[in-house]
PDB file of C-alpha atoms in Angstrom:
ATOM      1  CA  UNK A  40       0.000   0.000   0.000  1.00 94.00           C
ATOM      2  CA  UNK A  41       0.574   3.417  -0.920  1.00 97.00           C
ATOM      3  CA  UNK A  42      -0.218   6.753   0.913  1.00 98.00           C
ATOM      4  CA  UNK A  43       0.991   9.868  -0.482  1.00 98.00           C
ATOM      5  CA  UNK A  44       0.448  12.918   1.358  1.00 98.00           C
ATOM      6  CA  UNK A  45       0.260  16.367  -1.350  1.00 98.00           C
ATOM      7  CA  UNK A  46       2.327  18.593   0.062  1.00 97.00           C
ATOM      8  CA  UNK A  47       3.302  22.109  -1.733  1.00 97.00           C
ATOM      9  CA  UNK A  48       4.707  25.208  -1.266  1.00 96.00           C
ATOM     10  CA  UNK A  49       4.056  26.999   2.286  1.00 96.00           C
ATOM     11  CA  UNK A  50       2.535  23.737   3.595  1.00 96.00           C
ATOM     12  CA  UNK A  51       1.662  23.701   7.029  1.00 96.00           C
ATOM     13  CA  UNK A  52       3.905  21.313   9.304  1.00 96.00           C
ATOM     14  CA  UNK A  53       1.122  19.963  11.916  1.00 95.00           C
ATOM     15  CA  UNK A  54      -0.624  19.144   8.344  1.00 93.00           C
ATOM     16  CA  UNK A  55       1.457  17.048   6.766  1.00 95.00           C
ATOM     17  CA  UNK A  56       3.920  15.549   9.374  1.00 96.00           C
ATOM     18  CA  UNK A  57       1.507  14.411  11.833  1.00 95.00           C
ATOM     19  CA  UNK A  58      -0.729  12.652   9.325  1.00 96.00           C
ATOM     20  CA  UNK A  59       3.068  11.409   8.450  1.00 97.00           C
ATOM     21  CA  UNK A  60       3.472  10.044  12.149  1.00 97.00           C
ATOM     22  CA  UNK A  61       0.431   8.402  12.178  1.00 97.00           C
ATOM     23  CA  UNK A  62       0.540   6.852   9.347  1.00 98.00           C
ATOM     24  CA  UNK A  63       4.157   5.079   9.973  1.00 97.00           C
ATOM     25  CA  UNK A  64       2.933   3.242  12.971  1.00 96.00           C
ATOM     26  CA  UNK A  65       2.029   0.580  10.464  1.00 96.00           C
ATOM     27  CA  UNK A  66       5.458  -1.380  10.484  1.00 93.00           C
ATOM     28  CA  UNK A  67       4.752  -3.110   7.116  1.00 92.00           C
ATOM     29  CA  UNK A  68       6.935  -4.146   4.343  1.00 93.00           C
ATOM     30  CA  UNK A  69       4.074  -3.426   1.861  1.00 94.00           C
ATOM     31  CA  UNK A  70       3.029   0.071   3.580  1.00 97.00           C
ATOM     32  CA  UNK A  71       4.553   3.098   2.281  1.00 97.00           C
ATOM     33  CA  UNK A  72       3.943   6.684   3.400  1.00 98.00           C
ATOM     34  CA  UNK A  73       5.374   9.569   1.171  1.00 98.00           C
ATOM     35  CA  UNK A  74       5.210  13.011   1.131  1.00 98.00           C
ATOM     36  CA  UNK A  75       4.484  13.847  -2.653  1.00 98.00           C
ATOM     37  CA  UNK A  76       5.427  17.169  -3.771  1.00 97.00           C
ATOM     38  CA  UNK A  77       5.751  18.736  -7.270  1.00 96.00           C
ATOM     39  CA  UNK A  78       9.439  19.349  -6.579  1.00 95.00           C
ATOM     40  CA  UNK A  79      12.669  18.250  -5.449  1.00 97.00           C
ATOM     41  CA  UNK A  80      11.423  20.684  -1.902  1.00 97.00           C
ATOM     42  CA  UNK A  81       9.561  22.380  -0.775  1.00 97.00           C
ATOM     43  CA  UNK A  82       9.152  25.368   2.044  1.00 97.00           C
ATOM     44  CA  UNK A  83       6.680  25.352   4.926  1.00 97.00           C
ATOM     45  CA  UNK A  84       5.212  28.291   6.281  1.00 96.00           C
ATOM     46  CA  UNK A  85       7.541  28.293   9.087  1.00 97.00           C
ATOM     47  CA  UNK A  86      10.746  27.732   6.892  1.00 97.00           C
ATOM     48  CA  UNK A  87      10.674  24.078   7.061  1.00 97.00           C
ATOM     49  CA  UNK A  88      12.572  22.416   4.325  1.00 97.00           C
ATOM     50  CA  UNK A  89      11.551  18.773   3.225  1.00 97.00           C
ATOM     51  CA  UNK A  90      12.584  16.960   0.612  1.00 97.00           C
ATOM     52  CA  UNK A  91      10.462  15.288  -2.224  1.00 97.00           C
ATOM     53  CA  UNK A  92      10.047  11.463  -1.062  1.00 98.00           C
ATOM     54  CA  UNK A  93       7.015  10.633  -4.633  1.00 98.00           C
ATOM     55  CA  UNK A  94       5.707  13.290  -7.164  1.00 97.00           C
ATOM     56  CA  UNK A  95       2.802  13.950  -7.957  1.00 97.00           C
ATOM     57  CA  UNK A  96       2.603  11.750 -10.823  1.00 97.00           C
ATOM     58  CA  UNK A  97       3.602   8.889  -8.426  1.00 97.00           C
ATOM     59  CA  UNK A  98       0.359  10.436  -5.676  1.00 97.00           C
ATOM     60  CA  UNK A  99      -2.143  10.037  -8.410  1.00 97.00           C
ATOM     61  CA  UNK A 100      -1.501   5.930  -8.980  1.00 97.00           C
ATOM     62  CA  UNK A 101      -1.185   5.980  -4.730  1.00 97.00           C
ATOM     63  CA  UNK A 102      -4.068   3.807  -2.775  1.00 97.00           C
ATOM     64  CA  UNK A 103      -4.553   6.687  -0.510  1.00 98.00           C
ATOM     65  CA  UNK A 104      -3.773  10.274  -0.652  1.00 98.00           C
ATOM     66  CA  UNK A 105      -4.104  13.399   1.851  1.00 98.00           C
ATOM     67  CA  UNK A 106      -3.889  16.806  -0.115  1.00 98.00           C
ATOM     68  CA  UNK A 107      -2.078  18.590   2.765  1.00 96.00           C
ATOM     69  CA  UNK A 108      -2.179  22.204   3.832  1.00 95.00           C
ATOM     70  CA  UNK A 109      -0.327  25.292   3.846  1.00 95.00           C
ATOM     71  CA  UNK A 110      -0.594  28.965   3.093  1.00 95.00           C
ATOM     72  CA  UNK A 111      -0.430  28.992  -0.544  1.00 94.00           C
ATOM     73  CA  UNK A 112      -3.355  26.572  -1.442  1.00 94.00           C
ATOM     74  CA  UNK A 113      -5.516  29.090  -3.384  1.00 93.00           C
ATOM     75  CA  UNK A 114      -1.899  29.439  -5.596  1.00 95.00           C
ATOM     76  CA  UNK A 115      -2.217  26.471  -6.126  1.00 96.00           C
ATOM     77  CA  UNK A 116      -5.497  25.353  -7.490  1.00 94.00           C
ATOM     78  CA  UNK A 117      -4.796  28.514  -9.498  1.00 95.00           C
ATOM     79  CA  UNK A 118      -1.062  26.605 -10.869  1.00 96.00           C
ATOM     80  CA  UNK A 119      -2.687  24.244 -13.891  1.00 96.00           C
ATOM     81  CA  UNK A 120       0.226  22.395 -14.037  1.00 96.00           C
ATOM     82  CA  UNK A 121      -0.331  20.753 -10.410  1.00 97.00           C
ATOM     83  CA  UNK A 122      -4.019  21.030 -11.161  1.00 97.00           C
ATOM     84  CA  UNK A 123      -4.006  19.147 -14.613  1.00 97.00           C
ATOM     85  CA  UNK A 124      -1.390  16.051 -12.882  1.00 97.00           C
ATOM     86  CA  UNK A 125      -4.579  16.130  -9.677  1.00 97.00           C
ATOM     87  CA  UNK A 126      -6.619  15.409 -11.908  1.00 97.00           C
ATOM     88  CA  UNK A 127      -5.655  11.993 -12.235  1.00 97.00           C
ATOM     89  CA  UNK A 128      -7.125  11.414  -8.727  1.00 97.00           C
ATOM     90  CA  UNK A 129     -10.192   8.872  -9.003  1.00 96.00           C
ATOM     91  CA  UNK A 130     -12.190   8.359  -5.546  1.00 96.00           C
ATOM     92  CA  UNK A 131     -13.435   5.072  -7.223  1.00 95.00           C
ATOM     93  CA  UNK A 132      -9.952   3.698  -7.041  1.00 96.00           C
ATOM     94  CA  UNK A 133      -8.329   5.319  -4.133  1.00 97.00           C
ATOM     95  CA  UNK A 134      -8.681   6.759  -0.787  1.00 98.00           C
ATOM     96  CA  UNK A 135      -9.024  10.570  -1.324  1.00 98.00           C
ATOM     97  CA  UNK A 136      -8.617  12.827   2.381  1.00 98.00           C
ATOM     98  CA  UNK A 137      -8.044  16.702   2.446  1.00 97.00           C
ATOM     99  CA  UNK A 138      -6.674  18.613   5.178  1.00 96.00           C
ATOM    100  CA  UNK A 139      -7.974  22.152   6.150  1.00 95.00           C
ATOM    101  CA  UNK A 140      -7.182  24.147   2.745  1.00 94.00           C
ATOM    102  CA  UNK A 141      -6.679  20.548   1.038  1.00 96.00           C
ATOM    103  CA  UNK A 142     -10.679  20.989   0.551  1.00 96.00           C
ATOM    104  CA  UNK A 143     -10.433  23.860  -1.797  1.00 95.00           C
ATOM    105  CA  UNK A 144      -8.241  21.314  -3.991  1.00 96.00           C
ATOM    106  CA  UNK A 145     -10.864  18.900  -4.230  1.00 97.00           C
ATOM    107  CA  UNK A 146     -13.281  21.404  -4.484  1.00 95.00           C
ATOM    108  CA  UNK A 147     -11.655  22.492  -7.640  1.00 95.00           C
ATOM    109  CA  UNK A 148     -11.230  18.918  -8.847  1.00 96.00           C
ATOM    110  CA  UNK A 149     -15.058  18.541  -9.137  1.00 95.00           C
ATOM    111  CA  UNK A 150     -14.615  15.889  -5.921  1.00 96.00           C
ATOM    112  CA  UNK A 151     -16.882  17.509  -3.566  1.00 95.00           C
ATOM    113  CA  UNK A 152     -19.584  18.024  -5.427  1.00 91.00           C
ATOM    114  CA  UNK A 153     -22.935  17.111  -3.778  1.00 90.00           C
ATOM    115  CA  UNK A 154     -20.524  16.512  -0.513  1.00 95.00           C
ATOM    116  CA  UNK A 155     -19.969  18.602   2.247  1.00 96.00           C
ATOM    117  CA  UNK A 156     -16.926  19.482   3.867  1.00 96.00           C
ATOM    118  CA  UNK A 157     -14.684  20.106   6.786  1.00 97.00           C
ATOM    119  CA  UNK A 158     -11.906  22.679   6.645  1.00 95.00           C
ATOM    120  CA  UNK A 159      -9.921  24.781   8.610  1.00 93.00           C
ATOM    121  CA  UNK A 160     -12.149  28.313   9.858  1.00 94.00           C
ATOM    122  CA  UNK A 161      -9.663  30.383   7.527  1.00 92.00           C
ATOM    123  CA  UNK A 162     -10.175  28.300   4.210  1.00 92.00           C
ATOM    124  CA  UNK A 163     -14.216  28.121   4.793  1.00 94.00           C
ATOM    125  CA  UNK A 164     -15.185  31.521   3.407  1.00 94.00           C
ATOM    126  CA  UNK A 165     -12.968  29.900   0.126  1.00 91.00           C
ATOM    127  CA  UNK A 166     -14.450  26.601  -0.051  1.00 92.00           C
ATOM    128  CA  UNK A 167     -17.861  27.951   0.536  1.00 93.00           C
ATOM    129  CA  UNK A 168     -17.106  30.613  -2.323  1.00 91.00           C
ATOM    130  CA  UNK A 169     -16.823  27.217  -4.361  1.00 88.00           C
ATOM    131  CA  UNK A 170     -20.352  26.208  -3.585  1.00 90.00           C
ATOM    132  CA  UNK A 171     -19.491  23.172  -1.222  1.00 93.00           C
ATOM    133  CA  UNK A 172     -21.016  22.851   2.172  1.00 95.00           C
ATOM    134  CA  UNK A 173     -19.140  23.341   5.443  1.00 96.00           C
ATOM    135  CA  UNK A 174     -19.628  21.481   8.055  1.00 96.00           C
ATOM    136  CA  UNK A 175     -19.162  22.408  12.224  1.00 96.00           C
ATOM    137  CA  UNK A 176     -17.684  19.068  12.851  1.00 96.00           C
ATOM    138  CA  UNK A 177     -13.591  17.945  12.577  1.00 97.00           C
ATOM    139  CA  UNK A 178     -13.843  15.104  10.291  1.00 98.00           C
ATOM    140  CA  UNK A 179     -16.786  14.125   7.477  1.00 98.00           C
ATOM    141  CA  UNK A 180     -16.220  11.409   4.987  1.00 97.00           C
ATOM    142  CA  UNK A 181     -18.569   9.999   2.293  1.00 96.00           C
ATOM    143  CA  UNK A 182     -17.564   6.385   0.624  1.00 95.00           C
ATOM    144  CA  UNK A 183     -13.912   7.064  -0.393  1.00 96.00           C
ATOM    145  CA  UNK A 184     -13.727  10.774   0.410  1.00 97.00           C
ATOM    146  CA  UNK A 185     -12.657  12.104   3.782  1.00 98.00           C
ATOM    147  CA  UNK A 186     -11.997  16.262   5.028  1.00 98.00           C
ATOM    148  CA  UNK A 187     -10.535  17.160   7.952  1.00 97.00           C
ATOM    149  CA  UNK A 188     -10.767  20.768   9.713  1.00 96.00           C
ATOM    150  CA  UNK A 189      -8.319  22.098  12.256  1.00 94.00           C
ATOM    151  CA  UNK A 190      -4.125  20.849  12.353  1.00 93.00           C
ATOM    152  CA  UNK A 191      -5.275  18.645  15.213  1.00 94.00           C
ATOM    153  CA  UNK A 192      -7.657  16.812  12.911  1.00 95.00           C
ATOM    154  CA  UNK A 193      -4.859  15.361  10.992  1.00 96.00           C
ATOM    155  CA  UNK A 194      -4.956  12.196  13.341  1.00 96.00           C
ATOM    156  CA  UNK A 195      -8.494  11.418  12.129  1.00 97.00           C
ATOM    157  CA  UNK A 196      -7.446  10.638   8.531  1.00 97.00           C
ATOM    158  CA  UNK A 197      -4.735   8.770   9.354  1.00 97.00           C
ATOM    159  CA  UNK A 198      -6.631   6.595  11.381  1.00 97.00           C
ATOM    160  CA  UNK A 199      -9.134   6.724   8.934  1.00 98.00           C
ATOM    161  CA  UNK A 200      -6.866   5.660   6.014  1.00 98.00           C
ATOM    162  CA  UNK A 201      -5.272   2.556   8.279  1.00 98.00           C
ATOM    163  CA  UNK A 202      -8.805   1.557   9.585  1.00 97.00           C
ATOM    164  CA  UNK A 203      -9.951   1.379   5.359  1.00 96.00           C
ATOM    165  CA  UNK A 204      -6.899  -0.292   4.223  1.00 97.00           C
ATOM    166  CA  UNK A 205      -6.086  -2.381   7.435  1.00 96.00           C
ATOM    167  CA  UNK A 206      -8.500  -2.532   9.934  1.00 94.00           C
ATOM    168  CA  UNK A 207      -9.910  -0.817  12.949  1.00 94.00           C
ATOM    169  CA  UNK A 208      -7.497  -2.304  15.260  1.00 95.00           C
ATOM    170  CA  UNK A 209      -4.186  -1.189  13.594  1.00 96.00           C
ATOM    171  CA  UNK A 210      -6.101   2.017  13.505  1.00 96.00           C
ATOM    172  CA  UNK A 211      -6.593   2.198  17.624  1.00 95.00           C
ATOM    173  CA  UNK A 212      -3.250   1.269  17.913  1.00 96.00           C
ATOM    174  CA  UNK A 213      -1.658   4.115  15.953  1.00 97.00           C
ATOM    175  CA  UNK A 214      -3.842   6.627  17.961  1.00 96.00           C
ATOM    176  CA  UNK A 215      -2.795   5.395  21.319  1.00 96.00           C
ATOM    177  CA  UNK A 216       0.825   5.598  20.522  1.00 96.00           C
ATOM    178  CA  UNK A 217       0.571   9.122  19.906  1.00 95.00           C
ATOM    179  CA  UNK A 218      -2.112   9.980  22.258  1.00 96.00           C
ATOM    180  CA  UNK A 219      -1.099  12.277  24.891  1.00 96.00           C
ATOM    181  CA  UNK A 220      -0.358  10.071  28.397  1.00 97.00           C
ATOM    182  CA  UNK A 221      -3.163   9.995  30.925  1.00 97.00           C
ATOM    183  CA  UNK A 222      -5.422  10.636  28.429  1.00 96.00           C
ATOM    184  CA  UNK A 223      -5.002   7.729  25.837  1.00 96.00           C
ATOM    185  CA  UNK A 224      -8.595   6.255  26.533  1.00 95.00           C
ATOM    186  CA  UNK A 225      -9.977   9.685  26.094  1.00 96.00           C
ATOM    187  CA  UNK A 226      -8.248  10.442  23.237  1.00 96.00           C
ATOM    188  CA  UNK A 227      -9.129   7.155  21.218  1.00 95.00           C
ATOM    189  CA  UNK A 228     -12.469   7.757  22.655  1.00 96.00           C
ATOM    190  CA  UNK A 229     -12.984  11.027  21.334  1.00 96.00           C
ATOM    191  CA  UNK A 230     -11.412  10.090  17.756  1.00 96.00           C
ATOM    192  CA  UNK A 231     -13.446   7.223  17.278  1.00 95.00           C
ATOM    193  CA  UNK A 232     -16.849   9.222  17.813  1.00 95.00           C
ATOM    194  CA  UNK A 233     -16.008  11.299  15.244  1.00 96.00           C
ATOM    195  CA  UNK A 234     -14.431   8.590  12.739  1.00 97.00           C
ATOM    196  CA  UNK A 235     -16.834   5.550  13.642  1.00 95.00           C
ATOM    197  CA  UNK A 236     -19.916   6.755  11.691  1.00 95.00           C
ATOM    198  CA  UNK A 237     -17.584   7.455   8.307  1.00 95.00           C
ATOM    199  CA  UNK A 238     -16.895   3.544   8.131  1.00 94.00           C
ATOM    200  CA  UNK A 239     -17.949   0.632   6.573  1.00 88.00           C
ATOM    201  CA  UNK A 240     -20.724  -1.206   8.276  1.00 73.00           C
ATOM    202  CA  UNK A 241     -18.036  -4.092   8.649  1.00 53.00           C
ATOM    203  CA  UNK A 242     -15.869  -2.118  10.278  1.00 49.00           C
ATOM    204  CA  UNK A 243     -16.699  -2.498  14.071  1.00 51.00           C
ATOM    205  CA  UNK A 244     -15.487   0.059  16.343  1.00 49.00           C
ATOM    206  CA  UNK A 245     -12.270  -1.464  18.207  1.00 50.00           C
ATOM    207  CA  UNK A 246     -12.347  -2.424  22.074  1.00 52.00           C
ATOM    208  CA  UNK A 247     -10.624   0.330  23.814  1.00 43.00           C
ATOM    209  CA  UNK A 248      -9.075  -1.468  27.145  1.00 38.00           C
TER     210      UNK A 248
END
């Protein structure tokens, strides 16, 4: 399995990296987790220099994606060459998440349509502009479609992603590693209430202990 997570220009750290985190607690020989950019590197908004691990090319053929964040996401949908690669991306073949600003992207890629949306209280006035509906809530997700709202949301597609392509379990487990300590019950608690209802009916909700 592949999971690419877009990441351009001015991303946003919390964005990308901790959806990176998460997503490498699956110790896997056939799990890979790249961060796809359409470079060789690229900046964050903090100064944050990462180097290209897939391109974009490589993200489109992935068996999950995240479009990630940053500060330059309107430039971007605006950029046809990144836009014309995206559009490669096919929901009925692949896992497709978006983080905060990562909505407008799909927004633009005609993915959202007839689906509402989470994103990130600065993007909203942006994504609404584009006709999709946003929702108060961190995480939505309709068959192979997921949003996130808020940096702190990142967690939920992760586990999202690892509870689709491996199972609920594997899912629990990557939360709880990261999961502040004290609080790890909460925490998986919490996440679960807002992924649970996104899943597939077969999918039971794992047995927090």
């Amino acid at each position: 399995m592949h999971i690419a997570i877009l990441t351009f220009e001015g991303y946003n750290e919390l964005d990308s990296l901790i959806a990176l985190g998460v997503l490498n607690r699956i110790k896997s020989d056939d799990w890979r987790v790249t961060i796809a950019t359409p470079g060789p590197k690229v900046t964050s908004m903090n100064g944050v220099v990462i180097e290209q691990m897939s391109t974009l090319e490589e993200a489109c053929a992935a068996d999950a994606v995240i479009v990630g964040s940053g500060i330059a996401t309107r430039e971007v949908v605006e950029d046809s060459a990144i836009m014309d690669v995206l559009r490669r991306l096919d929901p009925s073949r692949q896992l497709i998440a978006a983080q905060c600003s990562g909505a407008l992207v799909l927004s633009r890629l005609g993915l959202l349509d007839d689906i509402p949306a989470c994103t990130d209280l600065t993007t909203k006035p942006w994504v609404v502009a584009a006709g999709v509906e946003v929702l108060n809530q961190p995480f939505y997700a309709k068959d192979n479609i997921a949003t996130a709202g808020g940096c702190l949301a990142s967690p939920y597609l992760a586990a999202w992603i690892i509870a689709r392509l491996r199972d609920t379990d594997a899912a629990e487990s990557a939360l709880h590693y990261v999961a502040p300590v004290g609080e790890k019950e909460e925490y998986i608690e919490r996440a679960w209430r807002n992924i649970a209802p996104y899943l597939p009916a077969r999918a039971p909700a794992p047995a927090f202990v």
